[in-house]
Tab-separated table of C-alpha atoms and ligand atoms in Angstrom:
chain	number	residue	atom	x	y	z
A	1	UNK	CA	-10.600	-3.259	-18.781
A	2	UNK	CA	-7.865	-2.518	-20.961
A	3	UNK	CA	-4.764	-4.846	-21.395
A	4	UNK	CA	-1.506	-4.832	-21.223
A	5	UNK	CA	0.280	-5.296	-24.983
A	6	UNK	CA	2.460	-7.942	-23.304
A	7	UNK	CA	1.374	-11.553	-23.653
A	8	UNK	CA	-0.383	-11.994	-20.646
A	9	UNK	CA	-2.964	-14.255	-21.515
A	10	UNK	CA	-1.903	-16.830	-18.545
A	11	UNK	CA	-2.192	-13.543	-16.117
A	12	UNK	CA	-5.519	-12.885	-17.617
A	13	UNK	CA	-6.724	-17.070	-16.990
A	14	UNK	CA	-5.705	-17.118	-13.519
A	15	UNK	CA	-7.049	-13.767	-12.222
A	16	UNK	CA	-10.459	-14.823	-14.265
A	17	UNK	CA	-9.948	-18.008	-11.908
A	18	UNK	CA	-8.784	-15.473	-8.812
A	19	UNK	CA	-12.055	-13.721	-8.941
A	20	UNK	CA	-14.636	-17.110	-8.361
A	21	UNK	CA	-12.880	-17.138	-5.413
A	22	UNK	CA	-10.905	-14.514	-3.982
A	23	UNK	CA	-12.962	-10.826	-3.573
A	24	UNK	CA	-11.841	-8.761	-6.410
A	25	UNK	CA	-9.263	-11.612	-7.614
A	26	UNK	CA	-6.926	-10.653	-4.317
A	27	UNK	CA	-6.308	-10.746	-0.896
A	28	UNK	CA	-5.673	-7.620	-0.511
A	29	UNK	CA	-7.165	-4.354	-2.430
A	30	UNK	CA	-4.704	-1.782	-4.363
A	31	UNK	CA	-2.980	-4.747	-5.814
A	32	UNK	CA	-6.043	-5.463	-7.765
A	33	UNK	CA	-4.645	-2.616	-9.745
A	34	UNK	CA	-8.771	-1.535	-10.282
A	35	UNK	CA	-7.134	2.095	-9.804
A	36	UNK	CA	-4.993	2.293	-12.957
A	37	UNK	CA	-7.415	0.344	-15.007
A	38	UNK	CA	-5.995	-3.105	-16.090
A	39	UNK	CA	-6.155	-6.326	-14.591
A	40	UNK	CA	-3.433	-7.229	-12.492
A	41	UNK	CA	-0.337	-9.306	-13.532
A	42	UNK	CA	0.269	-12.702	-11.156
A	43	UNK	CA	3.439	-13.380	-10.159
A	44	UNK	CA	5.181	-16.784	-10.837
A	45	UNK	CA	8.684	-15.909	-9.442
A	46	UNK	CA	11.033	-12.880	-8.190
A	47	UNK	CA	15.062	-12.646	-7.891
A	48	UNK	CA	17.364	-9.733	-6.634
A	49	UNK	CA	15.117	-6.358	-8.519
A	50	UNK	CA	13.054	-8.575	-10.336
A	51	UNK	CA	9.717	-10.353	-10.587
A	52	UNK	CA	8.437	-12.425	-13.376
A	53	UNK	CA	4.880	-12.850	-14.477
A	54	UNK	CA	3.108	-16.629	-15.467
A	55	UNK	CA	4.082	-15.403	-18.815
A	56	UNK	CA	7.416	-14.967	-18.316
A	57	UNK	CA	7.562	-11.323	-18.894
A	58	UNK	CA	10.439	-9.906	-16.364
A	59	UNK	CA	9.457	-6.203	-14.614
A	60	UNK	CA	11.586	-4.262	-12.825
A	61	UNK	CA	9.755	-4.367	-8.755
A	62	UNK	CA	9.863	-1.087	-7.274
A	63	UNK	CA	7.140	-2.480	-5.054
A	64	UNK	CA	9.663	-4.779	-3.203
A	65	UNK	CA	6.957	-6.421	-1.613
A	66	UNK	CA	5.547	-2.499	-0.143
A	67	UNK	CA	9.344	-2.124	1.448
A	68	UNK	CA	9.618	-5.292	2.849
A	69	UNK	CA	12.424	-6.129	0.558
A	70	UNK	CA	14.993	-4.060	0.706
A	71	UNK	CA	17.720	-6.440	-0.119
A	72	UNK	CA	15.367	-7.305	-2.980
A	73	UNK	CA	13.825	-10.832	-3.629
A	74	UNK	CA	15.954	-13.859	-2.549
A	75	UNK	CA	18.337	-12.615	-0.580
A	76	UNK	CA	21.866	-15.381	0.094
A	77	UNK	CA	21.507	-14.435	4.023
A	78	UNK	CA	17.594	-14.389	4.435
A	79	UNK	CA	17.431	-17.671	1.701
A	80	UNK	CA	19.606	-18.787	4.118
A	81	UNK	CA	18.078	-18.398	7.466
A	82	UNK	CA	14.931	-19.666	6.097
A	83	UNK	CA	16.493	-22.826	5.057
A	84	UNK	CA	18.034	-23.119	8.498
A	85	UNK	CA	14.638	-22.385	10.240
A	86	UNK	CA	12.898	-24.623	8.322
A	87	UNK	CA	15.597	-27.535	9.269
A	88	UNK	CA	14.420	-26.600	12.887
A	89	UNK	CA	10.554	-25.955	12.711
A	90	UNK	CA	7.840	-23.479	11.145
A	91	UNK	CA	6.103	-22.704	14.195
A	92	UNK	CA	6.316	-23.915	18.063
A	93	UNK	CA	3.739	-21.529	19.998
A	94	UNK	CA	6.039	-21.318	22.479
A	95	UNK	CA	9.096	-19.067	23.209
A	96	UNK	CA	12.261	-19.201	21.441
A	97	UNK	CA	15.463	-17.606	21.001
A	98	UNK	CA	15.696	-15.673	17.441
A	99	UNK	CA	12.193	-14.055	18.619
A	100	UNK	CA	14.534	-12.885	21.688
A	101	UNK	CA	17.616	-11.727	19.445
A	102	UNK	CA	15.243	-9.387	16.941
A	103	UNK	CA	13.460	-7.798	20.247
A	104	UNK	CA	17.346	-7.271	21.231
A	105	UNK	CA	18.441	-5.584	17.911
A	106	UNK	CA	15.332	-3.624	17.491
A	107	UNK	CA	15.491	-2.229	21.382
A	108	UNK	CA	19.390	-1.196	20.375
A	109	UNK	CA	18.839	0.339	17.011
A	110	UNK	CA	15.554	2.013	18.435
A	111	UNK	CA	16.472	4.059	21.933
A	112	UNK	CA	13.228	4.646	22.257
A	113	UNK	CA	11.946	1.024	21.755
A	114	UNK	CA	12.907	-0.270	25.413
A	115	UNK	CA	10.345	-3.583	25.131
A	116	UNK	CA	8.580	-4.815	22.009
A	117	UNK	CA	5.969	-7.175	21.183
A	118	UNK	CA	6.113	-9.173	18.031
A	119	UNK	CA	3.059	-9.769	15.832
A	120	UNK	CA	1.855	-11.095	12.343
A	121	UNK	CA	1.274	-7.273	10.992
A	122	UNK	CA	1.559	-4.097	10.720
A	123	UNK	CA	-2.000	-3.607	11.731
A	124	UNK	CA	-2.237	-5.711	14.392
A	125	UNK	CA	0.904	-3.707	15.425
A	126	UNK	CA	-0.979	0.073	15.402
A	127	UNK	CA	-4.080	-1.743	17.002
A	128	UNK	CA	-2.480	-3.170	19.721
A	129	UNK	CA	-0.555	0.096	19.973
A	130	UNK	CA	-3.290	2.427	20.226
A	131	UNK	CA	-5.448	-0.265	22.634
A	132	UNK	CA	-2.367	0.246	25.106
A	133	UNK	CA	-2.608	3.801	25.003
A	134	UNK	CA	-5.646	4.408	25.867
A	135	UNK	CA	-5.058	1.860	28.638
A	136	UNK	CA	-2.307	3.314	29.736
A	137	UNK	CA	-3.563	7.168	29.383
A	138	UNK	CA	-7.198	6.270	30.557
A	139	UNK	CA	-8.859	8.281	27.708
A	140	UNK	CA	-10.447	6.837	24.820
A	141	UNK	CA	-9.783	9.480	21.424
A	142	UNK	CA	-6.803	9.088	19.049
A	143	UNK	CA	-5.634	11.676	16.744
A	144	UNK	CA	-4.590	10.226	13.648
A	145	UNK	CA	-4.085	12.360	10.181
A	146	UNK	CA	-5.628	12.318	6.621
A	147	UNK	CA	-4.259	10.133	3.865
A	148	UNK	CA	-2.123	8.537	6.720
A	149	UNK	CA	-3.029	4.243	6.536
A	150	UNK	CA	-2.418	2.602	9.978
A	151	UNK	CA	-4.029	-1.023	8.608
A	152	UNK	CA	-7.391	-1.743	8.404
A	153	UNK	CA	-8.230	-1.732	12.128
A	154	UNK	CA	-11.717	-0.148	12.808
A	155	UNK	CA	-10.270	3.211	14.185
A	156	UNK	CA	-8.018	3.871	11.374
A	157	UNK	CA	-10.725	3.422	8.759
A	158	UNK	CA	-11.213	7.376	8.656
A	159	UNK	CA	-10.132	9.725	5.892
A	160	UNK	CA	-7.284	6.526	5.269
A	161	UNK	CA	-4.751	6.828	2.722
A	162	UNK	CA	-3.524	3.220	0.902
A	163	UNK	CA	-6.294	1.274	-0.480
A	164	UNK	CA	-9.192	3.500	0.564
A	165	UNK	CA	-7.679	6.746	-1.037
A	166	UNK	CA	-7.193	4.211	-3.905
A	167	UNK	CA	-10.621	3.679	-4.127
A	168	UNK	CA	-11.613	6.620	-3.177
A	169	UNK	CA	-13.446	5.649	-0.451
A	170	UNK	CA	-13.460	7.575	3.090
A	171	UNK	CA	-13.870	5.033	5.623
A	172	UNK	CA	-15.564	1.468	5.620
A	173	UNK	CA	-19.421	0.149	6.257
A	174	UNK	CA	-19.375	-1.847	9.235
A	175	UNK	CA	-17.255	0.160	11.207
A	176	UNK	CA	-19.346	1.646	13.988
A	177	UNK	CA	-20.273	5.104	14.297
A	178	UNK	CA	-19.664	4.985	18.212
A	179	UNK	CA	-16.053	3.755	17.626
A	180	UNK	CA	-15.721	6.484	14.922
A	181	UNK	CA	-16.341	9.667	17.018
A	182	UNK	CA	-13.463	7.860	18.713
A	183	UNK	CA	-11.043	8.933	16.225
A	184	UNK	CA	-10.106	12.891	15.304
A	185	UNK	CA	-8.310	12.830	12.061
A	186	UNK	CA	-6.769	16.008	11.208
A	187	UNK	CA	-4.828	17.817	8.290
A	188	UNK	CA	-0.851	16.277	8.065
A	189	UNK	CA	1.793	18.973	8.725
A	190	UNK	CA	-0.671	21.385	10.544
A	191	UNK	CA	0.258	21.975	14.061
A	192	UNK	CA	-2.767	24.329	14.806
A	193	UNK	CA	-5.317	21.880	14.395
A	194	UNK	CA	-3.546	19.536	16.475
A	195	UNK	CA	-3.399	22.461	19.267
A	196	UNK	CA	-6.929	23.433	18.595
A	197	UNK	CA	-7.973	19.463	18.685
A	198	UNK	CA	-6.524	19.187	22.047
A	199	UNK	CA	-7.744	22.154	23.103
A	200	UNK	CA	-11.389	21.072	22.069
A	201	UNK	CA	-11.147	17.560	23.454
A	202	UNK	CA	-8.572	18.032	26.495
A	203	UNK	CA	-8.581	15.096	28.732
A	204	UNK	CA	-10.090	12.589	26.112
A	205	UNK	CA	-7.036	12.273	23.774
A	206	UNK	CA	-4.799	9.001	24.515
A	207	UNK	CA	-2.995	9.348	21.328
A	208	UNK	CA	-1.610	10.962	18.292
A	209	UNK	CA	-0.351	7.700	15.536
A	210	UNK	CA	1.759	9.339	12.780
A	211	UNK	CA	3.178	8.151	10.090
A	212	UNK	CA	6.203	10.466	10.669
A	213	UNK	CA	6.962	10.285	6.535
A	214	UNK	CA	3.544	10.016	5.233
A	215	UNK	CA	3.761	6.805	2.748
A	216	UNK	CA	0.102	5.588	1.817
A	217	UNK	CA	-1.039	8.939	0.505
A	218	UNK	CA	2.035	8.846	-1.711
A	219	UNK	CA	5.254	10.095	-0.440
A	220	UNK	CA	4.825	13.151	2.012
A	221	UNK	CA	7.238	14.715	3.687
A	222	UNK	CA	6.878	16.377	7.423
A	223	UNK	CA	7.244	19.668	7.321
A	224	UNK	CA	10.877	21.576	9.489
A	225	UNK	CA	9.655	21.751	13.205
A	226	UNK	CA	6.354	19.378	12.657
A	227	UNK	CA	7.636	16.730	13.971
A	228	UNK	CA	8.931	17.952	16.785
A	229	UNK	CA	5.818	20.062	17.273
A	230	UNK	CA	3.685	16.783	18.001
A	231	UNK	CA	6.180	15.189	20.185
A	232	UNK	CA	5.751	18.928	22.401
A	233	UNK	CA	1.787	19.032	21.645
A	234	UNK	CA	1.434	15.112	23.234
A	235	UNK	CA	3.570	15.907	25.760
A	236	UNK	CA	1.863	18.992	26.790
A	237	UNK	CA	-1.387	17.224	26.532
A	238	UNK	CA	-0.012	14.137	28.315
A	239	UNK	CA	-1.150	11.759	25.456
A	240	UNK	CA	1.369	9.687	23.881
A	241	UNK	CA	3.229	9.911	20.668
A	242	UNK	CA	2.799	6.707	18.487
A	243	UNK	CA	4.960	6.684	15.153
A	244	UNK	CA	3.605	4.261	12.697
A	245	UNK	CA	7.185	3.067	10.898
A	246	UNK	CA	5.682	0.158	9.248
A	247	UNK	CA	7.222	1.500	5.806
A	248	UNK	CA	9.854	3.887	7.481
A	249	UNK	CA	11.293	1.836	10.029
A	250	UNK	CA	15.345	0.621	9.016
A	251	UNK	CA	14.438	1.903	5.866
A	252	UNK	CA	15.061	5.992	5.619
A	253	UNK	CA	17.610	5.236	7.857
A	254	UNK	CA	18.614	2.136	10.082
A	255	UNK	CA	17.245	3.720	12.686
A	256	UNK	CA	13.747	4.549	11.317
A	257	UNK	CA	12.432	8.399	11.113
A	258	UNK	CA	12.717	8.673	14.685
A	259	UNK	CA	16.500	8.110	13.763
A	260	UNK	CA	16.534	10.869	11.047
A	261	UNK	CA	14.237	13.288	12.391
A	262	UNK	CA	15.628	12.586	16.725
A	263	UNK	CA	12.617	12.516	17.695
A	264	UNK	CA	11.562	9.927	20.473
A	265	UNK	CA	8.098	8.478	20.386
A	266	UNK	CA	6.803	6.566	23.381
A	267	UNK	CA	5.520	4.236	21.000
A	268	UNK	CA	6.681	2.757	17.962
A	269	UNK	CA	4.554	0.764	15.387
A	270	UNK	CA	6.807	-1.538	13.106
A	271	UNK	CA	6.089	-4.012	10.036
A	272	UNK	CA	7.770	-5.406	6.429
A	273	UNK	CA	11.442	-5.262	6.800
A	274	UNK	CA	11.298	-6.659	10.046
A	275	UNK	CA	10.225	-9.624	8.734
A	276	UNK	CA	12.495	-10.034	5.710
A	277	UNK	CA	9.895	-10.530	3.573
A	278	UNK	CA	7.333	-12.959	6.230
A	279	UNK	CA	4.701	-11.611	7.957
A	280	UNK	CA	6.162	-9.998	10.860
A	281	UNK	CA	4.900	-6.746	13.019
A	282	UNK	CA	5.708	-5.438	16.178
A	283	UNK	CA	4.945	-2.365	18.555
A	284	UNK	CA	7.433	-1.520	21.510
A	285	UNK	CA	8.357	1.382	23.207
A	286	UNK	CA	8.851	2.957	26.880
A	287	UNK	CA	9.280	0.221	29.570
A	288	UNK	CA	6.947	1.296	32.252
A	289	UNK	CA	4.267	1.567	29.243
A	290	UNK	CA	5.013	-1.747	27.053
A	291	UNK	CA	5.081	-3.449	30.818
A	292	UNK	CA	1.080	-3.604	30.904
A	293	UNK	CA	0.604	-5.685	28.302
A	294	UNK	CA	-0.413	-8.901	29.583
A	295	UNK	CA	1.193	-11.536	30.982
A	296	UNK	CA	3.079	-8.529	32.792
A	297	UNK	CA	0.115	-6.121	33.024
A	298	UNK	CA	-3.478	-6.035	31.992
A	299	UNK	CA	-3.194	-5.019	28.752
A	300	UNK	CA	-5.075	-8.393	26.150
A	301	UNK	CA	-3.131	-9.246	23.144
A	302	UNK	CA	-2.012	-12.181	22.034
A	303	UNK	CA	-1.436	-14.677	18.944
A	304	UNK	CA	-0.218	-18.279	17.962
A	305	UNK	CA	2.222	-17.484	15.504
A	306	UNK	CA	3.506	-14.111	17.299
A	307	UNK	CA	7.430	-14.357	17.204
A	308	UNK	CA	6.739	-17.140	14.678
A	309	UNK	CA	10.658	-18.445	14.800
A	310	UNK	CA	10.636	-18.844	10.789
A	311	UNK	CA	9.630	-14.848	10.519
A	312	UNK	CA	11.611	-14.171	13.397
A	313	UNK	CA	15.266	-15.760	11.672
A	314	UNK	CA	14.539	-13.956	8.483
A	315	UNK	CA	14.142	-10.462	9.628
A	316	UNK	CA	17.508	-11.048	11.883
A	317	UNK	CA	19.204	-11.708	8.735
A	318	UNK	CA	17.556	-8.880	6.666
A	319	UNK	CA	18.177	-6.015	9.913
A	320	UNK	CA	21.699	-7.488	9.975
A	321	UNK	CA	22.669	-7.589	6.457
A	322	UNK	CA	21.637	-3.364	6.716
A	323	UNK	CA	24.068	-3.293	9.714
A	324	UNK	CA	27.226	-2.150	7.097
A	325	UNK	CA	27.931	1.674	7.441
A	326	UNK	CA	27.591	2.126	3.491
A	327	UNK	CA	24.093	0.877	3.075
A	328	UNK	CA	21.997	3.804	3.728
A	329	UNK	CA	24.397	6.043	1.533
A	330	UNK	CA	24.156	3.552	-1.080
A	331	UNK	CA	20.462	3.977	-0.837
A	332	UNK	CA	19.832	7.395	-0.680
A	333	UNK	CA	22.043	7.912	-3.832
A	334	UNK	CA	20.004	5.473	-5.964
A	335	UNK	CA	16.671	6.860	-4.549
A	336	UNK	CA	18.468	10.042	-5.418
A	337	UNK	CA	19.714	9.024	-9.036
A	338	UNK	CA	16.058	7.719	-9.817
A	339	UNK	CA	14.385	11.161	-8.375
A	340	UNK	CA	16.774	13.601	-10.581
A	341	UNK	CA	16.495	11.457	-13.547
A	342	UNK	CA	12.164	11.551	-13.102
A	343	UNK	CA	13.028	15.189	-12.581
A	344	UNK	CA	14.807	16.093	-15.620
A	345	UNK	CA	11.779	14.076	-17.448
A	346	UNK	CA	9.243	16.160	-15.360
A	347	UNK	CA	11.163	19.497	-16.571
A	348	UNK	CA	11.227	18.353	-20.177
A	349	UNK	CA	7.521	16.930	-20.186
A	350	UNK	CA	4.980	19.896	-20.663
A	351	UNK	CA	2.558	18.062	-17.881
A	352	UNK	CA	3.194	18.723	-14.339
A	353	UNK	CA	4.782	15.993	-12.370
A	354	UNK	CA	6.292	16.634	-9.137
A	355	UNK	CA	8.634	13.795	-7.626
A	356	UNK	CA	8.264	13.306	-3.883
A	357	UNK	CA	11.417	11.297	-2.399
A	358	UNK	CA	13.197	10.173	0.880
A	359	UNK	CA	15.803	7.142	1.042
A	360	UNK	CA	14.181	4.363	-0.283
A	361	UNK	CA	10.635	6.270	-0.898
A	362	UNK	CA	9.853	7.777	-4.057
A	363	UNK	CA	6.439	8.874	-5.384
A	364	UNK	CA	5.265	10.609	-8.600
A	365	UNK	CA	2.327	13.292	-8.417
A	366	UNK	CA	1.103	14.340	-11.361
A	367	UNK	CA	0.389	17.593	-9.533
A	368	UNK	CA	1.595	21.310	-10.080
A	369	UNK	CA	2.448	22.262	-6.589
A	370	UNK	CA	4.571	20.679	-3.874
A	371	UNK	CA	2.327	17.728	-2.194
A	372	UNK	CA	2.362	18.640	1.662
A	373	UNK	CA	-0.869	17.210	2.808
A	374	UNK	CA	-3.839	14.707	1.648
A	375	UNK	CA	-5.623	17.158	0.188
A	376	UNK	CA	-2.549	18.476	-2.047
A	377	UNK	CA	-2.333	14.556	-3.152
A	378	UNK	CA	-6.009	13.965	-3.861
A	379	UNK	CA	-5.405	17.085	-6.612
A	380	UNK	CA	-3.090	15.090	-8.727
A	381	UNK	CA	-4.373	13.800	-11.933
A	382	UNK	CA	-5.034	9.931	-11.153
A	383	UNK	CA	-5.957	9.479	-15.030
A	384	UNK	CA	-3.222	10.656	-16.396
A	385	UNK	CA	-1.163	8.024	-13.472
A	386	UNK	CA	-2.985	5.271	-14.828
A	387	UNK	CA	-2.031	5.966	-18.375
A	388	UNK	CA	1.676	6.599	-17.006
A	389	UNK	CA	1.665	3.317	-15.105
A	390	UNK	CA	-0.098	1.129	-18.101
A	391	UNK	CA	2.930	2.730	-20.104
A	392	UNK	CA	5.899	1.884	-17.666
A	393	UNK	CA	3.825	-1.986	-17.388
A	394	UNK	CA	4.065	-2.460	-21.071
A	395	UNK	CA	7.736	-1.680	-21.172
A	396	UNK	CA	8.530	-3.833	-17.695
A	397	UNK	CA	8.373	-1.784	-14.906
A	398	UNK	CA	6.088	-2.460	-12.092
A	399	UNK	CA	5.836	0.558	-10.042
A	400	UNK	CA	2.894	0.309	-7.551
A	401	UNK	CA	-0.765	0.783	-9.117
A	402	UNK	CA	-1.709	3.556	-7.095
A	403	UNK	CA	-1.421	7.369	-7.137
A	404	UNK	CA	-1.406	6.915	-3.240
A	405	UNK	CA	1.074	4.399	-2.642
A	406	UNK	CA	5.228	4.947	-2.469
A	407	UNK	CA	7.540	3.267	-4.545
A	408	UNK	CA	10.474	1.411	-2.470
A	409	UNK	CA	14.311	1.621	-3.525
A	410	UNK	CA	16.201	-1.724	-2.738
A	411	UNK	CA	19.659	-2.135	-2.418
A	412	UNK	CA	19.696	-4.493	-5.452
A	413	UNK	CA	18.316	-2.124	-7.827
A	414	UNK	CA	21.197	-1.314	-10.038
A	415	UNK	CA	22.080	1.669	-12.469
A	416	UNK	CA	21.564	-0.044	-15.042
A	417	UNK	CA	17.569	-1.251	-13.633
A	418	UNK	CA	16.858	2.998	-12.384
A	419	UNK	CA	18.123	3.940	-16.164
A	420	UNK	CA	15.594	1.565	-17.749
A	421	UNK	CA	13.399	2.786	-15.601
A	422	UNK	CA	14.100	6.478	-16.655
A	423	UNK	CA	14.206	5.331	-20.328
A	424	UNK	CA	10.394	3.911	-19.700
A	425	UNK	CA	9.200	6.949	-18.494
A	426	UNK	CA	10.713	9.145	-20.585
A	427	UNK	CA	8.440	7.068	-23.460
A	428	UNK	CA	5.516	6.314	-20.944
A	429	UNK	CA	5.300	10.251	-20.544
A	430	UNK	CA	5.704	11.248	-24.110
A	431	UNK	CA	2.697	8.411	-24.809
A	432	UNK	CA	0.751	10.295	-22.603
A	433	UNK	CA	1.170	13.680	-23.856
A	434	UNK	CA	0.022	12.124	-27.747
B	501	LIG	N1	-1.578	-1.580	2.002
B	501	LIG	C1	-0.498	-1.925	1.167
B	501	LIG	C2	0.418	-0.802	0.901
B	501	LIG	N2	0.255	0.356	1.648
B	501	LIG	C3	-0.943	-2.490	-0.143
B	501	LIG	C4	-1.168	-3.925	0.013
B	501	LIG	C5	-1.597	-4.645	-1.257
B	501	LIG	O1	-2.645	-4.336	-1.821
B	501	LIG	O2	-0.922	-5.564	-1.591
């Protein structure tokens, strides 16, 4: 594989070491970066916009941890409530009261969140999510859409974005055919077949999970009137509405997409900031429905370190450090700044690059036309992103190694860290066009 012209060579000794052990060198696949064609750096140490390799090379994160860090690394107030929580215990198994106090700020931010259940992740979140609507519905299919990621749960594991459009793999051996048929996965921003999937399969649909901005196939916008369009379509159908905010959730605004967009799921599917940077998920919606999970209903799910009070402290400090009127203003202009600056380089450039961006989501498609579903994505040239990304690496940026993957905006990334970042690729592109 080819290398980075940094000095890497302690990256390089510990991922040979990573991959005796660990499948692929990681724990977890599109960080490998296998999909732009290096090895991957390893990270010794982050601060504020910034991570450091074992060499000591300093990169500019737009990764933030895949949006859980939108303060950026080492935040005073989450430092801080970590040190506290650790003064007090890691883990109890057992109620406590910060695991009370984020249900309460979640339920208030999030109208349409009425109960919640915390969990470790974001997939346990959409699994448990989709398990209680088909409890509560009494039908069994869920329609999810292509290039959309919902975790690696079995039911998700069809025509994924993330990782598996990374790899460019469909779905996964091992998940079982009777469990696929299960899940309908469908064309993003196309109401029709939504309306002709129902039509089809009337009675048997529990669900439709959305990621209501599309973030694992890259950055994909909904389309005026779509999102509204499933809310009617479930309703009509009487399945429920289930928006995965994993990635969008206090992040394009406090309030999540359902926020932006007013649209009220009946459940909601939440992950990363939540957790300040700890492994934190949660789902949570409508009373009446979140009331069957179990102990109050019939509903199974369960886990040890569920509300874990050390997770629990640090996303209370992260959702409350967002709470100040200016922050999502503040973020939309530096997503902005970084977008129009990767725009005038697009416009210079003589390859086609169109920039996809929300607040705090940006994503660069080396495609001609505007990127409105999977398929549109999958046509962007993923060589010519590799080449891009080696180039911004060399010149320390670390923008995520994946053509399907967004880029996350923190509030700690200053002008002076998006015009670097402009400067690289400006030089990045013109390497590629050589
Ligand atoms: N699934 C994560 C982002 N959508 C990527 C996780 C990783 O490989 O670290």
């Amino acid at each position: 594989m080819t290398q980075s012209p940094l000095t890497t060579a302690k990256s390089r000794q510990y991922f040979a070491r990573a991959t005796q052990v660990l499948p692929g060198g990681v724990n977890s696949p599109v960080r490998s970066c296998q999909a732009v064609g290096v090895d991957p750096i390893m990270i010794d140490r982050a601060d504020a916009a910034y991570l450091w390799d074992v060499d000591n090379n300093r990169y500019i994160d737009w990764v933030g941890s895949w949006g859980a860090l939108i303060l950026g690394h080492r935040h005073p107030r989450v430092l801080e409530a970590v040190e506290v929580g650790l003064r007090y215990g890691t883990s109890f198994g057992a109620p406590c009261l910060p695991e009370v106090e984020l249900a309460e700020l979640i339920c208030h931010v999030m109208p349409a969140v009425e109960m919640v259940r915390m969990v470790n992740s974001g997939t346990e979140a959409t699994m448990s999510a989709i398990r209680l609507a088909r409890a509560y519905t009494k039908r069994s299919s869920i329609i999810k859409f292509d290039g959309c990621y919902h975790g690696h749960a079995d039911s998700f594991l069809i025509k994924a974005g993330s990782g598996l459009a990374t790899l460019g793999i469909s779905s996964s051996p091992g998940v079982p055919a009777e469990l696929t048929r299960l899940t309908i996965s469908l064309p993003f921003n196309s109401l029709p077949a939504v309306e002709q999937a129902f039509k089809k399969h009337a009675d048997e649909i529990a669900a439709i999970i959305v990621e209501p901005v599309v973030g694992n196939a890259g950055l994909i916008l909904p389309a005026p009137g779509y999102l509204e369009g499933l809310r009617a379509l479930a309703t009509k159908y009487g399945a429920l509405l289930i928006f995965d905010e994993v990635m969008t959730g206090f992040r394009v605004a406090y309030g999540g997409a359902q926020a932006l967009y007013n649209i009220k799921p009946d459940l909601t599917c939440l992950g990363k900031i939540i957790g300040g940077g700890l492994p934190v998920g949660a789902y949570g919606g409508r009373k009446e429905i979140m009331e069957m999970v179990a102990p109050s209903g019939p509903v199974y799910q369960a886990g040890t370190l569920s509300g874990n009070p050390l997770a629990m402290r640090a996303g209370l400090a992260q959702l409350k450090s967002l709470q100040n009127p200016q922050t999502y203003g503040e973020l939309s202009r530096n997503t902005q700044r970084l977008a129009d600056g990767l725009k005038e380089i697009a416009d210079k450039a003589t390859i086609p690059l169109t920039v996809s961006s929300i607040t705090g989501m940006i994503t660069l498609f080396f495609a001609k036309s505007p990127v409105d579903d999977f398929s549109a994505a999958q046509k962007a040239d993923t060589a010519l992103f590799s080449k891009f990304w080696q180039g911004l690496l060399c010149r320390g940026i670390y923008w995520p190694p994946s053509q399907f993957e967004s880029a996350f905006v923190s509030l700690v990334h200053s002008k002076a860290d998006i015009d670097d970042t402009l400067t690289a690729a400006e030089e990045s592109i013109a390497a590629c066009c050589e």
